[in-house]
PDB file of C-alpha atoms in Angstrom:
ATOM      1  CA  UNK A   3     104.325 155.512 105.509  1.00 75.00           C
ATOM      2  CA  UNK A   4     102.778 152.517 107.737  1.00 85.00           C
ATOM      3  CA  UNK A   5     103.509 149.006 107.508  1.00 89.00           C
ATOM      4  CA  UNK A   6     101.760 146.034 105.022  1.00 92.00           C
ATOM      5  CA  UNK A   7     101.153 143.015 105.991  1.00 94.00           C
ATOM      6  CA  UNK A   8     102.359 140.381 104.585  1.00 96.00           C
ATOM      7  CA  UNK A   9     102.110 136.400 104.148  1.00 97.00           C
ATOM      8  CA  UNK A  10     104.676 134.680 102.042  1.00 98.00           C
ATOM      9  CA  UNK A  11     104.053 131.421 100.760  1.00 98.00           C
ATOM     10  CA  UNK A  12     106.984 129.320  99.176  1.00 97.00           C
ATOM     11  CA  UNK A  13     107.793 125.648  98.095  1.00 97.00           C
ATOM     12  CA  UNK A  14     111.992 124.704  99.129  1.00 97.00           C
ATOM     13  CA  UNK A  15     111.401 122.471  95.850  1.00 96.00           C
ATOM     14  CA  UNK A  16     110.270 126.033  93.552  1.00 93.00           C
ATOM     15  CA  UNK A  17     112.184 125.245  90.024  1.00 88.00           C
ATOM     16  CA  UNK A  18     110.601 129.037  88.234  1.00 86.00           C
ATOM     17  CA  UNK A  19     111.641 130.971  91.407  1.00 89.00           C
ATOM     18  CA  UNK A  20     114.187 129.032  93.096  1.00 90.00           C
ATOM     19  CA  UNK A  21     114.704 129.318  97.341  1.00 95.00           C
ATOM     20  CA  UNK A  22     117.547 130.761  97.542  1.00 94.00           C
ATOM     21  CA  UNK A  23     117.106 133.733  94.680  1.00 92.00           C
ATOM     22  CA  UNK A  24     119.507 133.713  91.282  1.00 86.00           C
ATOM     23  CA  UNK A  25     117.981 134.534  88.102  1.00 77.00           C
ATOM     24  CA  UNK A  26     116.816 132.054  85.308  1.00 71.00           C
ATOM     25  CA  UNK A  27     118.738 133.094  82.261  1.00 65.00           C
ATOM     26  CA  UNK A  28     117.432 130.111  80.280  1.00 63.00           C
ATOM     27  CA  UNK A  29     113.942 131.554  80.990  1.00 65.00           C
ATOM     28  CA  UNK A  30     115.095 134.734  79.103  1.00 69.00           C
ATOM     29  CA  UNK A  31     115.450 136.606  82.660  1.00 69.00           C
ATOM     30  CA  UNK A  32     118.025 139.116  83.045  1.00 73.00           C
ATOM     31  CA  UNK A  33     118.063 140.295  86.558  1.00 77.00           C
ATOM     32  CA  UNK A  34     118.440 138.056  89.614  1.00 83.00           C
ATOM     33  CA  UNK A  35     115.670 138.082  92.409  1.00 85.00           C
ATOM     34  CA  UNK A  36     116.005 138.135  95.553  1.00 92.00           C
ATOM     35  CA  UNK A  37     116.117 134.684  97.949  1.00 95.00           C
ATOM     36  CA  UNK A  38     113.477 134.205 100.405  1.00 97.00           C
ATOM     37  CA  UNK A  39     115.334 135.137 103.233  1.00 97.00           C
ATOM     38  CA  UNK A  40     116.103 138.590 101.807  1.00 97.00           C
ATOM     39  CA  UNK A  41     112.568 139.230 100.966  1.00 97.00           C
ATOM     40  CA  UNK A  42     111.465 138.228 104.567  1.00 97.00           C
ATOM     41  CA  UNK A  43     114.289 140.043 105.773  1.00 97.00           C
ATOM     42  CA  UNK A  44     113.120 143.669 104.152  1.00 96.00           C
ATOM     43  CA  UNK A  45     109.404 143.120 104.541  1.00 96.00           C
ATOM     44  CA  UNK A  46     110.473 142.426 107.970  1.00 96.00           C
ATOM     45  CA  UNK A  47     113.047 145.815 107.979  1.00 95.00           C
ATOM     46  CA  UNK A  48     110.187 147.920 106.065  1.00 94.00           C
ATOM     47  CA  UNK A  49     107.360 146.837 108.882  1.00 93.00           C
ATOM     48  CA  UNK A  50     109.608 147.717 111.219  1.00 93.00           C
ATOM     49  CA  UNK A  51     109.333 144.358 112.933  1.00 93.00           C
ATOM     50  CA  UNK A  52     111.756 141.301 113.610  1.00 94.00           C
ATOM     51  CA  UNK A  53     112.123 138.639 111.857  1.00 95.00           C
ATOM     52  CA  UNK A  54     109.121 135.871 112.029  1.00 96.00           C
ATOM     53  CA  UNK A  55     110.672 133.692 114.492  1.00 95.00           C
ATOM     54  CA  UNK A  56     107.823 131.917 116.104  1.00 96.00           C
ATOM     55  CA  UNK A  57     106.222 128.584 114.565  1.00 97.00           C
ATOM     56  CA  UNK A  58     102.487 130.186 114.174  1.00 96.00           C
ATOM     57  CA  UNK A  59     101.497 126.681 112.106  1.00 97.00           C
ATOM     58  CA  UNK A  60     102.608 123.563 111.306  1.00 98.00           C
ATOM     59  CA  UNK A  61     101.564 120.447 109.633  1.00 98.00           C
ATOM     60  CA  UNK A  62     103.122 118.184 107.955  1.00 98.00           C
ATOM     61  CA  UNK A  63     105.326 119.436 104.698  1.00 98.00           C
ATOM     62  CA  UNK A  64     104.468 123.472 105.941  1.00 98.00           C
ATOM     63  CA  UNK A  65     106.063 125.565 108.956  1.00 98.00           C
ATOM     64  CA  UNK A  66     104.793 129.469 109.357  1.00 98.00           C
ATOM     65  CA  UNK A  67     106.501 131.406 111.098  1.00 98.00           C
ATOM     66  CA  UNK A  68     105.472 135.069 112.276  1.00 96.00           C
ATOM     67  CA  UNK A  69     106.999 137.653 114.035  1.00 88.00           C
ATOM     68  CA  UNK A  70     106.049 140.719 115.961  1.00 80.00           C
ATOM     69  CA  UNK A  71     102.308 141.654 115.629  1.00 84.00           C
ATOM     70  CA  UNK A  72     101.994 139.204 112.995  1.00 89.00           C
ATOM     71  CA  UNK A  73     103.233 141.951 110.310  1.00 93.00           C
ATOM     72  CA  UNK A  74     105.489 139.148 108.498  1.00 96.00           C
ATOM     73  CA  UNK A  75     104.523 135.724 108.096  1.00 97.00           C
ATOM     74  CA  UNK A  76     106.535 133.337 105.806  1.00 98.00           C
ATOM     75  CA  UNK A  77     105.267 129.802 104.867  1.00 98.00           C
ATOM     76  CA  UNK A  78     107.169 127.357 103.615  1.00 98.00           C
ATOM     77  CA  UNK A  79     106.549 124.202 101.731  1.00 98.00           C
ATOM     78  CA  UNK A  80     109.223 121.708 102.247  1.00 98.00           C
ATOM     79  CA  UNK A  81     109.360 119.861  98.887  1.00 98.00           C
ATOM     80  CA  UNK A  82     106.745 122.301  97.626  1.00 98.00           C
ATOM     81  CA  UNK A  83     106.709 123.221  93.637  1.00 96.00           C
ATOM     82  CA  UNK A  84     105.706 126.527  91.980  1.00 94.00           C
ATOM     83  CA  UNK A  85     102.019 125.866  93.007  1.00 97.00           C
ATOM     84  CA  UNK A  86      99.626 127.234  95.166  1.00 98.00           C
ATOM     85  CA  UNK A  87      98.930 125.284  98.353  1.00 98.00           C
ATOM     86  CA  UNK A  88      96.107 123.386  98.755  1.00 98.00           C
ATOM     87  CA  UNK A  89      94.958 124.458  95.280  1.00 97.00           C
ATOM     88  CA  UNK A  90      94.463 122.538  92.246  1.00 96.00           C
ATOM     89  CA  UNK A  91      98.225 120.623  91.516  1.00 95.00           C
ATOM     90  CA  UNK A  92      99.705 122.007  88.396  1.00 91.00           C
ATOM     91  CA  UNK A  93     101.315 119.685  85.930  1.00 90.00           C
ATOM     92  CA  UNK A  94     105.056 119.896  85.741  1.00 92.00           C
ATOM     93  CA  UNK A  95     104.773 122.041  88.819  1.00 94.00           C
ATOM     94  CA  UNK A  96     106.286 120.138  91.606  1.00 96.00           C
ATOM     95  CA  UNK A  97     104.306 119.037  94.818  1.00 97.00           C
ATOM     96  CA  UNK A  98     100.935 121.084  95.801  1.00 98.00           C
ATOM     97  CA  UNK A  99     100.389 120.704  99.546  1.00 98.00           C
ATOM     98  CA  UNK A 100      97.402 119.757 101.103  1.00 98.00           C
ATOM     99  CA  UNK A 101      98.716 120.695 104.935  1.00 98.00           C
ATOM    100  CA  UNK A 102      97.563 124.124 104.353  1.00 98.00           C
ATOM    101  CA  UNK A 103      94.948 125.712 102.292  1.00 98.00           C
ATOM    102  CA  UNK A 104      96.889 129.257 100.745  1.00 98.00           C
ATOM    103  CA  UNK A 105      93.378 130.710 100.019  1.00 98.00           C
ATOM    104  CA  UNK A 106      92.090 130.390 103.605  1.00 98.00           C
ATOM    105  CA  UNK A 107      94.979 130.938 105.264  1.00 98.00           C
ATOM    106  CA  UNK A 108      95.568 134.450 103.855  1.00 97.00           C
ATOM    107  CA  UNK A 109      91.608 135.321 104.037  1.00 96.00           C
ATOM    108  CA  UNK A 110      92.141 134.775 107.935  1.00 95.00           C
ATOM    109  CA  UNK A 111      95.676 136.696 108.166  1.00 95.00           C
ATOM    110  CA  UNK A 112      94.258 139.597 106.247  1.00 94.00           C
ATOM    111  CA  UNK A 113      91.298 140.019 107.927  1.00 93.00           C
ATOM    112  CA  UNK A 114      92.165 142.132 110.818  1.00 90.00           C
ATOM    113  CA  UNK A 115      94.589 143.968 108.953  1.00 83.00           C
ATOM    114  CA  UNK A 116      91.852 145.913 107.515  1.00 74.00           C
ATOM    115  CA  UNK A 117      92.349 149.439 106.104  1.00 68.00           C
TER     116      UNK A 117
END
């Protein structure tokens, strides 16, 4: 009944959850997921906000972008793998980032979104 915050982190280079959605039958998987524009798209529709249009970081490999009251912010990792930025790399995993700690960066987004 009122809106969630959230923060979307995502690597362009994700093999287990690919950018632009599909499923991974070979994975056993028998529904497709969504891409990561339609998932910013209905957070964005469900907060009742636009879509994160302005650059809110940068650095490097990442871009966030957030739009209206900060409600939606997507992250993403050009080249990034399936890991989690600035964390520990993860063999087999594809690049980890270190232009943005994920840990961090969500402790200060969430923080004055408070319930």
């Amino acid at each position: 009944s009122r809106p969630v915050p959230v923060m979307i982190f995502h690597g362009s280079a994700d093999l287990a959850v690919p950018e632009a959605g599909g499923s991974l039958r070979t994975l056993g998987m028998r529904d497709a997921f969504p891409s990561q524009a339609e998932i910013v798209r209905t957070w964005s529709r469900l907060n009742g906000v636009p879509e994160p249009d302005r650059v809110s970081y940068q650095k490097g490999d990442v871009v966030c972008r957030a739009g209206a009251r900060d409600m939606v912010v997507y992250c993403r990792v050009t080249g990034g793998g399936h890991t989690w930025p600035g964390g520990t790399p993860v063999p087999m995993g594809g690049l980890t980032t270190t232009n943005i700690d994920a840990s961090t960066a969500m402790w200060t987004f969430f923080t004055p979104h408070r319930r």
